[in-house]
Structures are given as C-alpha cells and as structure tokens.
Coordinates of C-alpha atoms and ligand atoms in Angstrom, one line a residue:
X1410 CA 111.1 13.1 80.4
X1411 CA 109.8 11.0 77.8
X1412 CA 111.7 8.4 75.2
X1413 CA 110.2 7.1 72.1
X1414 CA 111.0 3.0 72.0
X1415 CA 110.1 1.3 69.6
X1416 CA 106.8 2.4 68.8
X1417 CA 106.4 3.3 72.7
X1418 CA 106.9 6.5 74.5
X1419 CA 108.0 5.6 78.0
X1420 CA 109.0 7.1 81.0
X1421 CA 112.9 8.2 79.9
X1422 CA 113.9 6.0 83.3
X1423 CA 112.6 2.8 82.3
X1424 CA 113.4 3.3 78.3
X1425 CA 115.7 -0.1 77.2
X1426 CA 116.3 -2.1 74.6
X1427 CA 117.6 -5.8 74.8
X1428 CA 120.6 -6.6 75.9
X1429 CA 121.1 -8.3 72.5
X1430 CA 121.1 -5.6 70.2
X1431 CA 123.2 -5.4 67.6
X1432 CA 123.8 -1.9 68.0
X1433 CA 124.7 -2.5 71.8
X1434 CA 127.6 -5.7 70.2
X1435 CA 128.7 -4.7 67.4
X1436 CA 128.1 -0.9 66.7
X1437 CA 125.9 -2.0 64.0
X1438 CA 123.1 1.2 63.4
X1439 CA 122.8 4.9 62.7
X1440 CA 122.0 8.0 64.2
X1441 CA 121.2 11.8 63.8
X1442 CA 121.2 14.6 66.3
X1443 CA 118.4 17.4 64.9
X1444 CA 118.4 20.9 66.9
X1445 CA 115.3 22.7 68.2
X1446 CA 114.9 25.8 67.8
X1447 CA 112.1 27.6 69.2
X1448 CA 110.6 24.5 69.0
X1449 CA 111.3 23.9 65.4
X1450 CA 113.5 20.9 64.0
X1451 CA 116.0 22.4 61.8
X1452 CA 117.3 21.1 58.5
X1453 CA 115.0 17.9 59.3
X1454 CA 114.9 16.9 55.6
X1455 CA 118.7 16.4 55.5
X1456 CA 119.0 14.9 58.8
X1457 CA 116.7 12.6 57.8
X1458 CA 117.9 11.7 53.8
X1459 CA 121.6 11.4 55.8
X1460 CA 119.8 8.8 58.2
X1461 CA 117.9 7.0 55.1
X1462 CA 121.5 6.9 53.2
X1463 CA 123.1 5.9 56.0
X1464 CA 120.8 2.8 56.9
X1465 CA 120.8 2.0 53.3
X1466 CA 124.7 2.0 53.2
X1467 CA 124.6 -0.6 55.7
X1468 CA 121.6 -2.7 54.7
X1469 CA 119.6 -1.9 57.3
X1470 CA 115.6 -1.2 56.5
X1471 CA 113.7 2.4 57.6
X1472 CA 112.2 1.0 60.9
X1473 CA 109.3 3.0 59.8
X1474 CA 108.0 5.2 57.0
X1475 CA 109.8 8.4 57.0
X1476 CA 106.5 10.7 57.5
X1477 CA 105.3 8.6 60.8
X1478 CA 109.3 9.3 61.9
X1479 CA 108.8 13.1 60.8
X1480 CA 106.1 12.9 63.5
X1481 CA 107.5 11.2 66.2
X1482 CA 110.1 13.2 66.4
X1483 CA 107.9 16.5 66.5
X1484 CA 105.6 14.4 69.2
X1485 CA 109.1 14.2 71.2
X1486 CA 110.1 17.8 70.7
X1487 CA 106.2 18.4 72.2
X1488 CA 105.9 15.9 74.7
X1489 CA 109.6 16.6 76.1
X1490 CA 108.8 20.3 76.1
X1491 CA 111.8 21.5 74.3
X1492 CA 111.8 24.9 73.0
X1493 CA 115.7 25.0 72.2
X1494 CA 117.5 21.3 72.6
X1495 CA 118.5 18.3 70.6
X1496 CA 116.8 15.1 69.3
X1497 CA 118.3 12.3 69.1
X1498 CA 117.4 9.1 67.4
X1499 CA 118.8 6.2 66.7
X1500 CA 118.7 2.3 64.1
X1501 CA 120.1 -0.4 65.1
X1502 CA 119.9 -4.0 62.9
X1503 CA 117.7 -4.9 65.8
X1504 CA 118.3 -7.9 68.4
X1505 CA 119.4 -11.6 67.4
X1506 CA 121.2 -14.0 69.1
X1507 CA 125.3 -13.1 68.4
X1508 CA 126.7 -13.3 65.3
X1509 CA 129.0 -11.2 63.1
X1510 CA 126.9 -11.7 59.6
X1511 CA 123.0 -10.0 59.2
X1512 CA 120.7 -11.8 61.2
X1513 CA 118.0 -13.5 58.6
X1514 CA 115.1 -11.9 60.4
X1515 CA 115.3 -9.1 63.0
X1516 CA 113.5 -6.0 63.3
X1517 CA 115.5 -2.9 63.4
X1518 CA 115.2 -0.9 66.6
X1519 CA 114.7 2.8 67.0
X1520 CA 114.9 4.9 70.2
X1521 CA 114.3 8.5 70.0
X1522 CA 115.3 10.6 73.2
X1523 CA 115.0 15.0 73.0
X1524 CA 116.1 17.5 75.5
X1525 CA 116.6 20.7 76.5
X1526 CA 119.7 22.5 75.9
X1527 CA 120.7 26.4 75.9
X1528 CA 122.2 27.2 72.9
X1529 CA 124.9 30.1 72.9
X1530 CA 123.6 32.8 70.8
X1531 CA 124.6 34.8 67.6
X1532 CA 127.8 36.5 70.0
X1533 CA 129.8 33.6 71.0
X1534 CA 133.5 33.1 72.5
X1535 CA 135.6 31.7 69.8
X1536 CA 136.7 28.2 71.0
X1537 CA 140.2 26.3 71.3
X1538 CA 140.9 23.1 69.1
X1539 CA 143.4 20.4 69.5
X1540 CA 144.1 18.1 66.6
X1541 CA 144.7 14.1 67.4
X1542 CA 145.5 11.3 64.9
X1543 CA 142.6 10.1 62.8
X1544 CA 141.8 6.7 64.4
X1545 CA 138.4 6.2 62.6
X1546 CA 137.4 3.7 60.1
X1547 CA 137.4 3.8 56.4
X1548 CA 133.5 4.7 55.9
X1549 CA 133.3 8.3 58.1
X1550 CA 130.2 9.6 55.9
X1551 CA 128.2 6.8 57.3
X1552 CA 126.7 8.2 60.8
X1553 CA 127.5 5.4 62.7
X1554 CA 127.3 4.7 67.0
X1555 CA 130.7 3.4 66.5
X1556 CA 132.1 6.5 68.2
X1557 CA 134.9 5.0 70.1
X1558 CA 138.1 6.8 68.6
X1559 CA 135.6 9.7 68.8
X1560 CA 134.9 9.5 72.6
X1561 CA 138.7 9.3 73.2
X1562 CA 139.1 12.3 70.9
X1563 CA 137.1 14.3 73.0
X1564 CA 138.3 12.9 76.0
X1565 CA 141.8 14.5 74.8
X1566 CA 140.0 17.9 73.8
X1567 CA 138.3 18.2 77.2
X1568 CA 141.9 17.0 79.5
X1569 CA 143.5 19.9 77.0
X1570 CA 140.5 21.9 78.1
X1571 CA 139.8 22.4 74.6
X1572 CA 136.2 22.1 72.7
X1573 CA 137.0 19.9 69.7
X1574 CA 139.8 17.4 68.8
X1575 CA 140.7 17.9 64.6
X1576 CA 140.9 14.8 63.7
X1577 CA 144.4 14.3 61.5
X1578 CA 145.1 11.5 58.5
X1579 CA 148.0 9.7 57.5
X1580 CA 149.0 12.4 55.2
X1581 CA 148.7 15.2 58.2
X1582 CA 145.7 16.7 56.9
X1583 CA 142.6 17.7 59.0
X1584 CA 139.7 15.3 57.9
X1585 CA 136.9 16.7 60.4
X1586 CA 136.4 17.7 64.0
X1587 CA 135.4 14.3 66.3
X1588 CA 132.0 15.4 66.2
X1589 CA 131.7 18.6 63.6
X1590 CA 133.3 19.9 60.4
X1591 CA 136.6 22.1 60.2
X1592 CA 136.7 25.3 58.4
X1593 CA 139.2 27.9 57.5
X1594 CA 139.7 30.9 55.8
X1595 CA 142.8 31.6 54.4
X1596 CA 145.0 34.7 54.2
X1597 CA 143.2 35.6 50.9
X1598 CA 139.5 35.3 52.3
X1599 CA 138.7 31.7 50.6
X1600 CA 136.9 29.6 52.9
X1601 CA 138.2 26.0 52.5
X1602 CA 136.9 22.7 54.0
X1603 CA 137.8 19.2 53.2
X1604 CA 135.3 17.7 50.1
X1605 CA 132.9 15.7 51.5
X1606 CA 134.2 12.0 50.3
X1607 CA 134.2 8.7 52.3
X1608 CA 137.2 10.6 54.7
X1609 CA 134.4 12.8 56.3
X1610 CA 130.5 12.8 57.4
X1611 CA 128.9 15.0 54.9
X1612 CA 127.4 17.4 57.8
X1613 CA 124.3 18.7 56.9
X1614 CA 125.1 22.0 58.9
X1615 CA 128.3 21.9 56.6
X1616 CA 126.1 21.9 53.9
X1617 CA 124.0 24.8 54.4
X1618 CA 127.0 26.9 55.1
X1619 CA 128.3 26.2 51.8
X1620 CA 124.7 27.5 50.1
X1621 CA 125.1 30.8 52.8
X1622 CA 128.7 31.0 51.2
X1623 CA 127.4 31.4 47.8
X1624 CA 124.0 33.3 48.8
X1625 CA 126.8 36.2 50.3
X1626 CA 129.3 36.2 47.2
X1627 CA 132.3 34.4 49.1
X1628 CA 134.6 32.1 47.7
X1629 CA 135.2 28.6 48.5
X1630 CA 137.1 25.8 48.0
X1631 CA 136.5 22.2 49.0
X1632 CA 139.7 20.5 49.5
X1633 CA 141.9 19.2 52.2
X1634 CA 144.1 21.1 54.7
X1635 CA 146.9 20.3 56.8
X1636 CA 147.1 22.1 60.9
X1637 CA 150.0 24.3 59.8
X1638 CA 147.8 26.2 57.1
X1639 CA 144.9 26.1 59.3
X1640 CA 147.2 27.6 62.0
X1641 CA 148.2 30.5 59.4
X1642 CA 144.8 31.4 58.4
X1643 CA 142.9 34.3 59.0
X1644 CA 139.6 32.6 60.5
X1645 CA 138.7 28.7 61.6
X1646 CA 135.2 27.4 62.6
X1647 CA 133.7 24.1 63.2
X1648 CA 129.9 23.4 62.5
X1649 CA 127.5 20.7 63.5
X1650 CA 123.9 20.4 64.3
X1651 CA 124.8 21.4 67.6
X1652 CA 127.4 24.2 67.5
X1653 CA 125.7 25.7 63.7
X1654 CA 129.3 28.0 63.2
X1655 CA 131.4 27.8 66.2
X1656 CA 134.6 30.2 65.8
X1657 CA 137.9 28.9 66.7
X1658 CA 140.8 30.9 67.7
X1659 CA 143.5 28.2 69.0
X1660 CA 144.9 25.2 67.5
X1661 CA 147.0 23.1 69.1
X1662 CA 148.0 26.2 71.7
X1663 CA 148.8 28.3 68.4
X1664 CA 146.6 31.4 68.1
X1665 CA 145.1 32.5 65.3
X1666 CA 143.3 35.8 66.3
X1667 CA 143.1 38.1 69.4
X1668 CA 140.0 35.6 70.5
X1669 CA 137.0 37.4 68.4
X1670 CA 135.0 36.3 66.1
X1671 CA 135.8 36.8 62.7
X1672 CA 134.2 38.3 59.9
X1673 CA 133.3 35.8 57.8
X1674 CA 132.5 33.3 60.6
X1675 CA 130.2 35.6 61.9
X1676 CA 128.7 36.9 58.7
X1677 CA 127.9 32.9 58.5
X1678 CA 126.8 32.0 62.0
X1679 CA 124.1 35.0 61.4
X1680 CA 123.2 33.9 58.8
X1681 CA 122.2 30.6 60.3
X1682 CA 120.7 32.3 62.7
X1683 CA 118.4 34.3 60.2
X1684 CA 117.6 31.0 58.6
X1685 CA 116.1 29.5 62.0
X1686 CA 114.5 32.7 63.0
X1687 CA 112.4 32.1 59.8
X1688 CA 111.7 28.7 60.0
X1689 CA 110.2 29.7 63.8
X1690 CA 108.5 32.7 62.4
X1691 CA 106.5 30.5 59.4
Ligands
PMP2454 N1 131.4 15.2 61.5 C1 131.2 14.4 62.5 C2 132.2 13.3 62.7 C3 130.1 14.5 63.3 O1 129.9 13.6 64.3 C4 129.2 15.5 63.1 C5 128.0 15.8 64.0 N2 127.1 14.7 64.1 C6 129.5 16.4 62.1 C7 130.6 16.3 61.3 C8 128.5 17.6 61.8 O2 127.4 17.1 61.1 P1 126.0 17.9 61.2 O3 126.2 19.3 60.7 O4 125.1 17.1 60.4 O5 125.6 17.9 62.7

C-alpha cells in the first residue's frame, strides 16, 4: 500500500509526520472520508467544498490547489488499487514547536491514505443503534480529528454490539450518529432529520438523500427529534460516506420493525445506488 505525504507517495509502512504536529497535540486539522466505487470517487465535489469550508473555518490554508488534490486522490485510488474502498485525507495546521495560538509560519500537512473495503450491497440487514449523551463540542459541522467523545461512542455501540451510537443533547434530542446522520420516518411517511446547523456535520451523503427525497415526491422535514419519537416511527436510517442509507431497526433494545428494510429506506438506498452505477458507467 501506498500513502500520499506531503507531496510524497511512500511505502504506507514508513508514511509519518512529525511528532510535532499540530494535528497530533491539539486536534488542530480536518478531514474527509470519500468512497470508491468501481473505482470512482463519489460526491467528490462536496467532500471537497466541506474540506475547503472546514479549513477555512479554522484558518487553516488549502495545502494545495484543489485540482492537484482532485488528482492525488484519483492517483491514490489507482495506485492503491481500489475498486470499492475509502479515501481518506487529512489538514493539519502543520508542525511548530508547542503552543496553543497559530503558529506565525507553518505549512499545513496533508496525508492521504485509500483502501479496500467491501461495501454491503443494495439488500442489507437493518442495523441496531444505541443512543449516548452528546459529549462533543460546540462546532460539530466543522470535520474535525478531534474524535474523542466519538471513539468512546462507538466504543459503547460496539460493547452493546450495536453499529452506531445516536448521539443525544441536553434537551434529549438526537443530534447525529458518532460518525453518520440519523433519519426517521414517522407514522405519517415524512422523513425527518435534524437541520443541518452548528449541532451537526452537514453530511454530504445526508445531502444527496434530501435531493433523492424530492426527485421521488416524499415529504420531508428538517428538524430535531428526540429517541422516543424515533423509537415510534415507522422507518430509521443513518447515512455517511461509508454506510450511503444504512436501515435501522433497534434503538436502544426497542424495535421498530420485524428487521427488514423499509420502504422508504430502500426506495433511498437504491437510489444511491443508481446514482453511483452512473457515475461508474460515464
Ligand atoms: N456526522 C458525523 C459526525 C460524521 O462523522 C459523518 C461521517 N464523516 C457524518 C455525519 C456523515 O457525513 P458524510 O455523509 O459526509 O460521510
């Protein structure tokens, strides 16, 4: 395996960065997971405006122009030989000598890994959630590597043998899954999930469910939900990069179906699927 370094592919064994780097002290950079599909990056243009938004939320410069990116990340998709996977890449403020304010000069790093990874296809097992206390900060639409409370989210959801931990505020309403969006659909066929303010990252997977939503005549809503309407509805999903619709039957040990797939979240998850069947077919 290869990893792209700072404007290095290397061996993935001996890729490193300093041990100095801001984003190694003080969580300070970005990141964005794109899938591969049949060797094509989906949604790469809103990976990578959420990545420029991101940096730019934080003050930290594009470590290169956003075209040369484009193709280092098909180079890693190529070079990596992934045909369905995951890239990852990451910017940090860079390395400088400790300090909690900017550094005056430092040049922001970017690693860039890809692999392999067997996505489930269109017929998938509806999943279990658990929900945990939001522990986050106050900025969630910024894709940060701070991902502690979301490590020990997951870390809950997979000791509950669960696939995703909803992630619960003050008020006891569902913000987001640790590492994907939630989604109902309630008694009355709307499908709700929270508006994509500061309280959530605006998931770009999230995002092109919303335009399939419209595309097939359903109705939506984009508001918050608490874990006792989400257990009463008629369908849940999560969605991410990773998952596109995931179904979910059980929250917090309370059932919501028989353990199929619903209607709507399949209607959706195809139509995802159709979407990157294209984009491989073009
Ligand atoms: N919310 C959080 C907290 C996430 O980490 C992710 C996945 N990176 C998502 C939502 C889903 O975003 P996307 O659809 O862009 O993968």
């Amino acid at each position: 395996r290869i990893a792209y370094v700072n404007g290095r592919y290397v061996p993935h064994s001996e890729a490193s960065v300093h041990v100095e780097d801001r984003g190694f002290q003080f969580a300070d950079g970005v990141y964005e997971v794109v899938a591969v599909y049949k060797g094509q990056l989906i949604d790469e243009k809103g990976h990578l405006d959420r990545l420029e938004r991101s940096l730019s939320e934080l003050q930290i410069a594009m470590p290169m122009a956003r075209a040369a990116l484009a193709q280092v990340l098909r180079r890693m998709v190529r070079v990596n030989l992934v045909r369905d996977g995951l890239v990852y890449f990451q910017v940090t403020r860079g390395v400088a000598p400790r300090d909690f304010p900017f550094p005056y000069a430092a040049m922001p790093t970017i690693v860039v890994t890809a692999r392999s990874k067997a996505f489930p296809g269109r017929d998938v097992k509806p999943v279990t959630v658990i929900t945990t206390p939001d522990q986050r900060w106050a900025r969630r639409d910024i894709k940060t590597v701070g991902l502690l409370p979301a490590a020990l989210a997951k870390q809950k959801a997979r000791q509950a043998k669960a696939f995703e931990a909803w992630q619960v505020d003050a008020d006891g309403y569902v913000t987001e899954g640790a590492s994907s969006n939630a989604w109902i659909v309630t008694k009355d066929n709307v499908i709700v999930t929270r508006q994509a303010d500061h309280n959530i990252l605006r998931g770009i997977t999230r995002m092109a469910i919303l335009e399939f939503a419209r595309e097939n005549g359903f109705r939506f809503e984009e508001r918050p939900f608490t874990v006792e309407e989400a257990q009463n509805a008629r369908e849940a999903f999560v969605s991410s990069a990773s998952t596109f619709v995931m179904p979910v039957w059980k929250i917090d040990n309370v059932a919501i179906s028989n353990g199929e797939m619903g209607p709507v979240a399949k209607t959706l998850r195809d139509a995802y699927f159709d979407a990157m069947e294209q984009l491989a077919d073009a």
